[in-house]
Short mmCIF file of C-alpha atoms and ligand atoms in Angstrom, two decimals:
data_model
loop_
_atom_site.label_atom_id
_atom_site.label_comp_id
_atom_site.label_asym_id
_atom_site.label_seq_id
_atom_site.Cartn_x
_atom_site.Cartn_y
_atom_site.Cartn_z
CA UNK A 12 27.16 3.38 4.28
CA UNK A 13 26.01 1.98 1.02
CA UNK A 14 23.99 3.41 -1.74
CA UNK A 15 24.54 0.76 -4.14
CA UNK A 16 21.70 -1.57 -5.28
CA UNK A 17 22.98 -5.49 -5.20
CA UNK A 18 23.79 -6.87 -8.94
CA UNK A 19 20.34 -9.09 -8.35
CA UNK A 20 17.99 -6.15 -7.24
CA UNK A 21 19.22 -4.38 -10.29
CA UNK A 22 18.20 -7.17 -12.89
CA UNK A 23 15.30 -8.06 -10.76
CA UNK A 24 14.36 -3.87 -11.11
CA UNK A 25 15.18 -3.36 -14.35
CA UNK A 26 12.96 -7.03 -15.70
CA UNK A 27 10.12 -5.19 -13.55
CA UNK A 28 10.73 -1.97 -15.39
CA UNK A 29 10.51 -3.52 -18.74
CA UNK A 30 7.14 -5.50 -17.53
CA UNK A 31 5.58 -2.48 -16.76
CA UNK A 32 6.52 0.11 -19.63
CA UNK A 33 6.13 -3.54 -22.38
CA UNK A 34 2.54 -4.65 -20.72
CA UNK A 35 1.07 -2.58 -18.34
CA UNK A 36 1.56 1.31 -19.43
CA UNK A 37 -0.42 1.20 -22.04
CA UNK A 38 -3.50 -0.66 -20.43
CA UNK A 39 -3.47 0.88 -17.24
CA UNK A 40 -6.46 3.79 -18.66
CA UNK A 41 -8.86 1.24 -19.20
CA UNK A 42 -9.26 -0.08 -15.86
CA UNK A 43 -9.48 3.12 -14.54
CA UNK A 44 -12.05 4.37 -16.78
CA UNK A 45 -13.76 0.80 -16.71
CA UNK A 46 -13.23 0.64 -13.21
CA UNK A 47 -12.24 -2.74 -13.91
CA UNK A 48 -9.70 -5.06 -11.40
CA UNK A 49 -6.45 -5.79 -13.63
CA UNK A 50 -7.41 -9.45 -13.93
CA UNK A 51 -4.51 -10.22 -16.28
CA UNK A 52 -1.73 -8.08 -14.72
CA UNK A 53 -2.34 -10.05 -11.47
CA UNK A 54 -2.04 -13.33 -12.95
CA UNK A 55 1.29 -12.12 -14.70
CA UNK A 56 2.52 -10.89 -11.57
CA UNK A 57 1.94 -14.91 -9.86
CA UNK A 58 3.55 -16.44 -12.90
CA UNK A 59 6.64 -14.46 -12.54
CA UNK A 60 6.71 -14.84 -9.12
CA UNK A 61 6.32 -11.48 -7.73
CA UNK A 62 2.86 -12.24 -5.54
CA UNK A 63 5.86 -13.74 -3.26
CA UNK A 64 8.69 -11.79 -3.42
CA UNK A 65 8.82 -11.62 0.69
CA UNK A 66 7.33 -14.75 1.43
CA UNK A 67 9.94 -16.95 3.43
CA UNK A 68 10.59 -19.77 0.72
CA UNK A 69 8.67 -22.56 2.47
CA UNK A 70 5.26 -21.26 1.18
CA UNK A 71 6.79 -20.59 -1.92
CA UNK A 72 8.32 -17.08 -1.81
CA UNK A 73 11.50 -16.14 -2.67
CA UNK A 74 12.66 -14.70 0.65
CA UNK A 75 13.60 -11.50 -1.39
CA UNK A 76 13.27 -8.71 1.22
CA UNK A 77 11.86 -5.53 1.18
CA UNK A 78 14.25 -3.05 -0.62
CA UNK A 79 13.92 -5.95 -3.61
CA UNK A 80 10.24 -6.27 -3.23
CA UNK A 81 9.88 -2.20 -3.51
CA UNK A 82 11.81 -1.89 -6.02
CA UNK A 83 9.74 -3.74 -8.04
CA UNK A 84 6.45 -1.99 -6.95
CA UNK A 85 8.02 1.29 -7.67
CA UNK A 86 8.13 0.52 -11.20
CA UNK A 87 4.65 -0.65 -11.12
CA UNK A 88 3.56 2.23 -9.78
CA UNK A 89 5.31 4.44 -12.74
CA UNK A 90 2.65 3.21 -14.83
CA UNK A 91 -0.19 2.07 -13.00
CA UNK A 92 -0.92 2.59 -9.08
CA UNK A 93 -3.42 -0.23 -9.09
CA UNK A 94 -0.49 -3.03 -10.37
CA UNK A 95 1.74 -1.90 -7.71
CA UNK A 96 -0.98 -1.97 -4.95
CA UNK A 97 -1.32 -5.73 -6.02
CA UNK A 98 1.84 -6.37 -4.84
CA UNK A 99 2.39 -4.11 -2.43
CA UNK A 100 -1.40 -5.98 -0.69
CA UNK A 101 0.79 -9.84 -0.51
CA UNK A 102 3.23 -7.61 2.39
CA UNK A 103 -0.08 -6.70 4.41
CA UNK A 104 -1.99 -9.40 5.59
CA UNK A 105 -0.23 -12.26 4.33
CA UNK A 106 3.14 -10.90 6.39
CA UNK A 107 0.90 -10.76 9.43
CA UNK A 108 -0.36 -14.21 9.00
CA UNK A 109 3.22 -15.34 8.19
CA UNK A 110 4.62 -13.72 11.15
CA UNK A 111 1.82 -14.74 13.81
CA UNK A 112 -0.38 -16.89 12.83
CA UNK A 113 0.27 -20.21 14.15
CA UNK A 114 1.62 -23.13 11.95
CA UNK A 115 -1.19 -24.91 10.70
CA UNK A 116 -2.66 -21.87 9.34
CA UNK A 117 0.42 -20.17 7.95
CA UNK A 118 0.72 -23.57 5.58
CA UNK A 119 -2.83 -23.62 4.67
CA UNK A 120 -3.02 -19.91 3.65
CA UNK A 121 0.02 -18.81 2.39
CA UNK A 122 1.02 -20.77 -0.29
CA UNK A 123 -2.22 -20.12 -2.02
CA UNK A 124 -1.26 -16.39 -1.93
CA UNK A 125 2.20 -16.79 -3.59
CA UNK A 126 0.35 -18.32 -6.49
CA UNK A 127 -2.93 -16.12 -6.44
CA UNK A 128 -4.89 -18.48 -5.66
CA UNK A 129 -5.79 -16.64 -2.57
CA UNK A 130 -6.27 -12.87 -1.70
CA UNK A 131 -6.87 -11.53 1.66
CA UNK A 132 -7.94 -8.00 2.52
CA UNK A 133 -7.09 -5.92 5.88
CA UNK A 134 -10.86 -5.56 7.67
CA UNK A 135 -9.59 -2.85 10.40
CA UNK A 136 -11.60 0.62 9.67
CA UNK A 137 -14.69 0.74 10.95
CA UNK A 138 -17.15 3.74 10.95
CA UNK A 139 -16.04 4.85 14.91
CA UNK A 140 -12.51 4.03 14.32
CA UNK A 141 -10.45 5.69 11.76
CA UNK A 142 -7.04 6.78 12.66
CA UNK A 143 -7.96 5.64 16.52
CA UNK A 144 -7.56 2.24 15.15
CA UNK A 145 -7.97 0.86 19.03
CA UNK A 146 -11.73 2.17 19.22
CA UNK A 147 -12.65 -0.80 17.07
CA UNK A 148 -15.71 -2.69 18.31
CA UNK A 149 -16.12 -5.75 16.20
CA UNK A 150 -16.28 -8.53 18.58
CA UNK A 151 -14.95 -12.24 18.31
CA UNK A 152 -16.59 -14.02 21.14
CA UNK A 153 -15.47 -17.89 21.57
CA UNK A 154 -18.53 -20.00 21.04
CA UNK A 155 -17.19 -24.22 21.40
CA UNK A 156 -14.66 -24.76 18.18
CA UNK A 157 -15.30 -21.36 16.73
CA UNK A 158 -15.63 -17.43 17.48
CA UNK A 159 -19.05 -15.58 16.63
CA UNK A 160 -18.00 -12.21 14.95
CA UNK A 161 -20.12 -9.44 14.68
CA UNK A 162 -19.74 -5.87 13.73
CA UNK A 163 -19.17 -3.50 10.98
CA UNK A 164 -16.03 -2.41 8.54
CA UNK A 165 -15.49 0.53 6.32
CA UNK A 166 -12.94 0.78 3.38
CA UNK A 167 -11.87 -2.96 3.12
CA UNK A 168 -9.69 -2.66 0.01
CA UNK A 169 -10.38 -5.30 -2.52
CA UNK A 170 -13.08 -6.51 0.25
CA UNK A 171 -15.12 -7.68 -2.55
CA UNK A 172 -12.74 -10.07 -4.33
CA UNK A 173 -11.12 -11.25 -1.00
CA UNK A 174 -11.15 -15.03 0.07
CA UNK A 175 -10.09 -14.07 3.53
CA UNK A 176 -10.44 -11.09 5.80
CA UNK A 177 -8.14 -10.37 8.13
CA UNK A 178 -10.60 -8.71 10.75
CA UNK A 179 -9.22 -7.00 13.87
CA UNK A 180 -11.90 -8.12 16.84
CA UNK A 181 -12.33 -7.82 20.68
CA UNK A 182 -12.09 -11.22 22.13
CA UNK A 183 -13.54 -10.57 25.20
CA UNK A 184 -14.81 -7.23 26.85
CA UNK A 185 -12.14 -4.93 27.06
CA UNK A 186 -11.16 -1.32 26.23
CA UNK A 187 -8.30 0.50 23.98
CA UNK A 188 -5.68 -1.52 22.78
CA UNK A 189 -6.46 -4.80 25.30
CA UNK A 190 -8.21 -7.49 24.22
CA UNK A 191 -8.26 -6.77 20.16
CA UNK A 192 -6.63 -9.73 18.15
CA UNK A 193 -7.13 -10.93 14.67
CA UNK A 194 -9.19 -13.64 13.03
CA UNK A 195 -9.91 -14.58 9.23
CA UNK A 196 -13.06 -14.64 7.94
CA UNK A 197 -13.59 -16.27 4.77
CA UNK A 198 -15.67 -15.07 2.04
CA UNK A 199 -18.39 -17.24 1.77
CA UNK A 200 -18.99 -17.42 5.48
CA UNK A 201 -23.37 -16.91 6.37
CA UNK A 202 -23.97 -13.68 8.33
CA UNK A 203 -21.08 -12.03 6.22
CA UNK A 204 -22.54 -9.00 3.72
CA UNK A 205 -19.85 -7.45 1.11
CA UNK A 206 -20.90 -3.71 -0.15
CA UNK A 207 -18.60 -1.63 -2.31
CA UNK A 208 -18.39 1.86 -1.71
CA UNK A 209 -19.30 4.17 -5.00
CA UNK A 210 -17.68 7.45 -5.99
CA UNK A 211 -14.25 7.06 -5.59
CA UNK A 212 -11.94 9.53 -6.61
CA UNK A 213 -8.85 7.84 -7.62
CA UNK A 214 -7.57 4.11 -8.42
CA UNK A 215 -10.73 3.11 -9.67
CA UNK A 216 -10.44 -0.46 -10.56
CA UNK A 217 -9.72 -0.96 -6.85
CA UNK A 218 -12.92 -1.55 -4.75
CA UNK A 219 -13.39 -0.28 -1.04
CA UNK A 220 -15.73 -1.99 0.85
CA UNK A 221 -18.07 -2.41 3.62
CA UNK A 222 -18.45 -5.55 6.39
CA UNK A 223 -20.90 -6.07 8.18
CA UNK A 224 -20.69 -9.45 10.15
CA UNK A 225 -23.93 -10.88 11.94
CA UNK A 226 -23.14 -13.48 14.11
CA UNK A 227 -20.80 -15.17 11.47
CA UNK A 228 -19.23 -18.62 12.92
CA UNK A 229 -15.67 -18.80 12.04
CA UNK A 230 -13.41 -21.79 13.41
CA UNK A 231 -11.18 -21.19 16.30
CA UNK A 232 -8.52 -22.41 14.04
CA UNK A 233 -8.64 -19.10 12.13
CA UNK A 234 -7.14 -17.46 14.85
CA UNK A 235 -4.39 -15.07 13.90
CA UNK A 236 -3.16 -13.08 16.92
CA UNK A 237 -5.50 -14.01 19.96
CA UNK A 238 -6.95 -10.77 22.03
CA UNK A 239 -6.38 -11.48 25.48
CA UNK A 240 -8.62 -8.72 27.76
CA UNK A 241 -5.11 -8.35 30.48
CA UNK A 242 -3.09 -7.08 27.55
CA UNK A 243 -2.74 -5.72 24.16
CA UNK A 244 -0.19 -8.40 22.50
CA UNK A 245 -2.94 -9.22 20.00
CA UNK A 246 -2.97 -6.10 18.71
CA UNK A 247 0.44 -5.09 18.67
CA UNK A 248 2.40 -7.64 17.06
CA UNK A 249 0.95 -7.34 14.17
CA UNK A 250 1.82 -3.32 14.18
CA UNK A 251 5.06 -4.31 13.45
CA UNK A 252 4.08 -5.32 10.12
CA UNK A 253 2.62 -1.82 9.37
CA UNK A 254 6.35 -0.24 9.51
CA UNK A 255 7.10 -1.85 6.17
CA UNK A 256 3.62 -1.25 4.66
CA UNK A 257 3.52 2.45 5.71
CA UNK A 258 7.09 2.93 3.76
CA UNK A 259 5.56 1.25 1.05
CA UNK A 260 3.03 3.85 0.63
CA UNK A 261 5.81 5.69 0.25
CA UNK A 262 7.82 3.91 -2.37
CA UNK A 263 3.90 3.87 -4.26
CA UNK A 264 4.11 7.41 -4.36
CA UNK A 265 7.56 7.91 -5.39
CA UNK A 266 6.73 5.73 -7.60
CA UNK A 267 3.50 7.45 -9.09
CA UNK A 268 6.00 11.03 -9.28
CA UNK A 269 8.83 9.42 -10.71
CA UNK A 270 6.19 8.38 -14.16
CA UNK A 271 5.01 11.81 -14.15
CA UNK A 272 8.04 13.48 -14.05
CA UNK A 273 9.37 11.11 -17.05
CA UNK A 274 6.03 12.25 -18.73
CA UNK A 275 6.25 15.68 -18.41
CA UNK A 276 9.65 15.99 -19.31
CA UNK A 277 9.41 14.43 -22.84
CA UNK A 278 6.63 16.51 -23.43
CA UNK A 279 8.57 19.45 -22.64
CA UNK A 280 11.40 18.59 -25.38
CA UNK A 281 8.66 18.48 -27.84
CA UNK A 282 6.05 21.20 -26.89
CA UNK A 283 7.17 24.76 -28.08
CA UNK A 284 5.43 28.22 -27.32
CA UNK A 285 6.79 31.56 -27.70
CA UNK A 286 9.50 29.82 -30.67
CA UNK A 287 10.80 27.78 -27.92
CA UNK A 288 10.87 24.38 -26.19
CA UNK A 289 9.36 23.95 -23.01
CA UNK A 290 12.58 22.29 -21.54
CA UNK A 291 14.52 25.34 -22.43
CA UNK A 292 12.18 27.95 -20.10
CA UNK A 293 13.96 28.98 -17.11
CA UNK A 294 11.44 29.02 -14.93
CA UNK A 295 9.78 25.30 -16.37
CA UNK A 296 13.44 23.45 -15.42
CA UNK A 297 13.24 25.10 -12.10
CA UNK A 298 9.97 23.35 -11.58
CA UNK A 299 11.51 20.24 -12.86
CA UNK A 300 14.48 20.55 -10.67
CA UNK A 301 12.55 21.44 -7.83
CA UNK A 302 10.33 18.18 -8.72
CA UNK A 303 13.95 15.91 -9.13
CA UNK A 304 14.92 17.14 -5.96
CA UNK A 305 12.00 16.21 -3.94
CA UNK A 306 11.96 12.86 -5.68
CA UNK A 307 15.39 11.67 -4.87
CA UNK A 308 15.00 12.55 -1.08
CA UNK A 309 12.08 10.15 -0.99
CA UNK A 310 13.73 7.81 -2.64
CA UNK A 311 16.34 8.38 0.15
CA UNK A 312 14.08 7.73 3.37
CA UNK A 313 12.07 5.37 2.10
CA UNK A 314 15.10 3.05 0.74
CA UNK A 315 16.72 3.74 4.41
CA UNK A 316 13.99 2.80 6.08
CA UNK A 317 13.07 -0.41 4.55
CA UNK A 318 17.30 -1.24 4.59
CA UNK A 319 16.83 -1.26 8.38
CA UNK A 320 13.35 -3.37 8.45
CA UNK A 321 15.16 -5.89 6.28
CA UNK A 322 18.65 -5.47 8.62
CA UNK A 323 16.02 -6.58 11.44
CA UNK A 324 16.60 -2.56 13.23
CA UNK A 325 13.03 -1.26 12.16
CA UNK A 326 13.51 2.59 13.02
CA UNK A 327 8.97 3.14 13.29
CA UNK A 328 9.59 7.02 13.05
CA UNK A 329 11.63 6.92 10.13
CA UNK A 330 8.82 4.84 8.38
CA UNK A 331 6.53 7.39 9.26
CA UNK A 332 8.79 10.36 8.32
CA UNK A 333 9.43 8.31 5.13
CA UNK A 334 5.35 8.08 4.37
CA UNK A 335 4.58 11.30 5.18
CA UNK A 336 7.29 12.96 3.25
CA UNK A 337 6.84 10.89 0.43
CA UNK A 338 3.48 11.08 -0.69
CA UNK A 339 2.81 14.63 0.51
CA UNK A 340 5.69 15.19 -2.12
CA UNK A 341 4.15 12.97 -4.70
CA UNK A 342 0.73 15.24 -4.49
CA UNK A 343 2.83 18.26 -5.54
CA UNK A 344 5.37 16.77 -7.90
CA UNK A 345 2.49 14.99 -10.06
CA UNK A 346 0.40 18.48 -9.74
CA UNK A 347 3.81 20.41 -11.24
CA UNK A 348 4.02 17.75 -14.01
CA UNK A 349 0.53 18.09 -14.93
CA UNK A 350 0.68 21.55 -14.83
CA UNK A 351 3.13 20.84 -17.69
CA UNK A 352 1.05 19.73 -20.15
CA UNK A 353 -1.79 23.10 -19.65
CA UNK A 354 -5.03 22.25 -20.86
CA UNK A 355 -4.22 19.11 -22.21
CA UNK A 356 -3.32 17.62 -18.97
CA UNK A 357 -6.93 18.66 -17.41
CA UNK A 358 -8.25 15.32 -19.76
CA UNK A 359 -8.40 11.83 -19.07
CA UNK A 360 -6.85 10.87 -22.40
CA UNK A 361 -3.16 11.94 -20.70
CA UNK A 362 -1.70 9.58 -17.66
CA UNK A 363 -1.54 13.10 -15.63
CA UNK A 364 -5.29 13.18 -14.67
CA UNK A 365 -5.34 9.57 -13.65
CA UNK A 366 -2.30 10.10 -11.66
CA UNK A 367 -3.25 13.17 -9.89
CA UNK A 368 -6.28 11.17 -8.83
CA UNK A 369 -4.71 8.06 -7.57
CA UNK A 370 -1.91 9.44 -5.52
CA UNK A 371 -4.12 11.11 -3.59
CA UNK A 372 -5.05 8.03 -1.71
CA UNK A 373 -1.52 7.87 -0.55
CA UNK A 374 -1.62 10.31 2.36
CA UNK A 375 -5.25 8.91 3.90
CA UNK A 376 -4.61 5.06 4.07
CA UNK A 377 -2.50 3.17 6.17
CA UNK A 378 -2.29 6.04 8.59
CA UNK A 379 -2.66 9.39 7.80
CA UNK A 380 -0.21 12.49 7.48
CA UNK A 381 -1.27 13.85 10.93
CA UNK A 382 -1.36 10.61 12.66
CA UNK A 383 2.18 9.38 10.92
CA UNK A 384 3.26 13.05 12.34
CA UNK A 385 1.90 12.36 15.95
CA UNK A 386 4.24 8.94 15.72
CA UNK A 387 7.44 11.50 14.59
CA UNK A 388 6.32 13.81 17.47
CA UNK A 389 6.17 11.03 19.98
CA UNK A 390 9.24 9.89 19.05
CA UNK A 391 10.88 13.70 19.48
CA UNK A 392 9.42 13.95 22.33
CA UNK A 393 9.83 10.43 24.12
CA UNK A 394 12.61 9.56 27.07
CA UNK A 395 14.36 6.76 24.67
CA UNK A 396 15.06 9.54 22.07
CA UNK A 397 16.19 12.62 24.21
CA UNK A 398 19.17 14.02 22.94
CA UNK A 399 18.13 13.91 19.21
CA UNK A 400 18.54 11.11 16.55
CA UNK A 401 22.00 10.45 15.25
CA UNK A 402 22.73 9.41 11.14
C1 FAD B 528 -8.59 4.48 -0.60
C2 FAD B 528 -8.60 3.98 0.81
C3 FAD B 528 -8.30 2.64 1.06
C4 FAD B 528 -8.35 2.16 2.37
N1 FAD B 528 -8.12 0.81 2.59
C5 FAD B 528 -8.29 0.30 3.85
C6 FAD B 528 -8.20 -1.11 4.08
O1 FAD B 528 -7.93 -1.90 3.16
N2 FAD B 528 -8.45 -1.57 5.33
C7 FAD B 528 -8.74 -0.74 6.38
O2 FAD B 528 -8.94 -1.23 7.49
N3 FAD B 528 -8.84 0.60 6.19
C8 FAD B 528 -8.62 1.14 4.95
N4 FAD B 528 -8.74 2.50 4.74
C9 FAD B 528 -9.09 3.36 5.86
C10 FAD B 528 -7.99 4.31 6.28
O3 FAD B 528 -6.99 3.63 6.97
C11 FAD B 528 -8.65 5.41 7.12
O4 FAD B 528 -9.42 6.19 6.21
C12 FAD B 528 -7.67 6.28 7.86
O5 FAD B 528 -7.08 5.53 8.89
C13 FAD B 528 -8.32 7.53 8.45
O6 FAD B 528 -9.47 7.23 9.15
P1 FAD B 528 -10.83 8.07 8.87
O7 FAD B 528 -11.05 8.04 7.39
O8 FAD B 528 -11.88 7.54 9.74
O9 FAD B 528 -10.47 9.57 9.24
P2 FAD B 528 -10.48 10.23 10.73
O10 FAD B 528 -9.72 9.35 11.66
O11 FAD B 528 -11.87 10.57 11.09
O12 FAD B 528 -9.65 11.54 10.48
C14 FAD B 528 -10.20 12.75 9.94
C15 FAD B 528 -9.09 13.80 9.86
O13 FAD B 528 -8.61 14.09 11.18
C16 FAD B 528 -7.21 13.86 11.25
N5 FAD B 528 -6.89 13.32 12.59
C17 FAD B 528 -7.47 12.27 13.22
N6 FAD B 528 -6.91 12.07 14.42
C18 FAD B 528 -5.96 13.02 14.56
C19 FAD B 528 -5.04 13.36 15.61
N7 FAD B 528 -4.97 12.66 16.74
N8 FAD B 528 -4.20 14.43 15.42
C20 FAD B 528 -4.25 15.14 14.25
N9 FAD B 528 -5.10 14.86 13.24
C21 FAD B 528 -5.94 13.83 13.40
C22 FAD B 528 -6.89 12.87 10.15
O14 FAD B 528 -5.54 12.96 9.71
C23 FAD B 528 -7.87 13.31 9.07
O15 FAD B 528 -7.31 14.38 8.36
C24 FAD B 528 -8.66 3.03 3.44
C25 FAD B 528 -8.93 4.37 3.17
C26 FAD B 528 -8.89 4.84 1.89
C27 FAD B 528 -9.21 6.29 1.64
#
């Protein structure tokens, strides 16, 4: 068993560390309270290749795996949950297109993602279907050379800056899991109306939106996964993709605790009350050790996990386990670290309220705690795992 990060993935961590503390710390306030898209962050991320850190080399990419490509998001995600998310979106869509989609779309899509050219949003949620992601009824009905989609979608991240939307569809009449594939729907496409959703709590220059497709015309070529009404292949190979992305989640999170904790604990070596430091109150370093050791086993599954997915042995309760744990303990560790700071960590002007509010996201998207917990309960429960899991 090895712990050790590769001599690359350290420099490769470390030039992402200094990005984000040098350029993006400092910044990553305004776009919150402008609720502004970091227009400038993303176009440093494509210059310095990191929009393709995955991506297999012939689009472009740099073939760098996942434990390298989340390393680098975690230190995004110290200082700004929105950066990270940038990246973290190019191992969502784009990894199902580069994994399914057939050739002639793969080379027309992808490459313009590695450079940022092109951004593509997941168009899954709709108003019926939360976390029963299979009672989806979009539709995708083959008309000639192309499909007619109609239907609605809620909470399309970055929906309203999108070129593409990857939209999960019934191809044909058909119930559950049968029959849904996916198809990409370009922006400018007639029938298709963009609306962002107001009031969000957290990661504000991040837009969620809503779809609604009236008989739009998209070409058959656009295909991603095709729904097939006698079984659910459609639909399920691009699941596989969502073992990565749900770890990644995780890795956001950490990430998000990790810059709190280093916040609260300078402020501790400065702050005094009662003629003494805040670092040197018993029951303060508890907290702090308490918060350090929730942190590091995080960092623990979620590393695991995504060493598996990139040694091709994907372990799909583990990535759950790994989500779940994660950001559940990213909600309390970045609570305990604002509770730090007292009053002053109740105002905006301090990274603590920002962060409170943007890790919250963490547990309700890509699968929520009690869903990701019905996938670890399956999998205690199922005939293939009887007799427990070994390390
Ligand atoms: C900030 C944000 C960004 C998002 N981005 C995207 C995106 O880009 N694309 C996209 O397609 N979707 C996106 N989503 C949608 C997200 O995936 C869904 O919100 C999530 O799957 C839950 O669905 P729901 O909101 O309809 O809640 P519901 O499914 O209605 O769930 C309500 C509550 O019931 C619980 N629950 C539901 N079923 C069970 C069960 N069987 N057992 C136990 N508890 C259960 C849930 O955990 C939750 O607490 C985003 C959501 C958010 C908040």
């Amino acid at each position: 068993m090895d712990f050790e990060l590769s001599e690359d993935q350290i420099h490769l961590r470390d030039a992402a560390r200094r990005l984000a503390q040098q350029e993006f710390r400092d910044k990553a306030g305004r776009w919150d309270k402008e609720e502004k898209f970091p227009e400038e962050n993303k176009h440093r991320l494509a210059e310095l290749g990191y929009l393709g850190l995955s991506m297999e080399r012939e689009y472009g990419g740099s073939e760098a795996g996942l434990v390298s490509t989340y390393l680098v998001i975690e230190e995004l995600a110290k200082v700004d949950l929105l950066t990270a998310m940038i990246v973290h979106d190019q191992n969502v869509s784009p990894r199902i297109i580069a994994n399914h989609a057939p050739d002639e779309l793969r080379r027309r899509v992808l490459p313009g993602v590695v450079k940022g050219e092109i951004e593509c949003s997941i168009a899954w949620t709709e108003p019926e279907a939360g976390s029963d992601g299979t009672a989806i009824r979009t539709t995708a009905i083959r008309d000639g050379d192309f499909y007619i989609v109609n239907g609605q979608k809620v909470f399309t991240t970055f929906g309203d800056r999108a070129h593409m939307h990857l939209v999960y569809a019934r191809f044909g009449p058909s119930r559950g899991a049968k029959g849904i594939g996916t198809i990409l729907v370009e922006r400018d496409s007639p029938g298709l109306t963009v609306r962002k959703i107001e009031g969000k709590m957290g990661v504000r220059g991040a837009a969620e939106n809503e779809l609604f497709f009236d008989n739009v015309r998209v070409p058959a070529g656009n295909v991603v996964t095709m729904g097939d009404p006698e079984n659910s292949r459609g639909f399920v190979g691009p699941l596989t993709i969502y073992n990565g992305t749900r770890v990644g989640m995780g890795v956001m999170a950490l990430g998000v605790a990790e810059g709190a904790f280093d916040l609260a604990r300078e402020y501790m070596t400065v702050r005094e009350q009662f003629g003494q430091k805040l670092c040197d109150m018993q029951g303060l370093r508890w907290m702090m050790a308490d918060a350090l050791i929730e942190i590091e086993a995080a960092r623990c599954l979620c590393y695991k996990a995504l060493a598996l997915i990139d040694a091709g042995k994907p372990d799909p309760a583990l990535c759950s386990m790994a989500k779940v744990f994660a950001t559940e303990m990213a909600q309390r560790v970045t609570l305990q670290c604002q509770q730090m700071f007292g009053g002053y960590g109740y105002f905006g002007l301090l990274p603590l309220e920002r962060m409170v509010r943007d890790v919250r996201m963490l547990t309700l998207t890509g699968g929520t705690t009690q869903t990701q917990k019905n996938v670890i309960a399956g999998h205690i429960f199922s005939q293939k795992s009887a007799g427990g899991r070994r390390p």
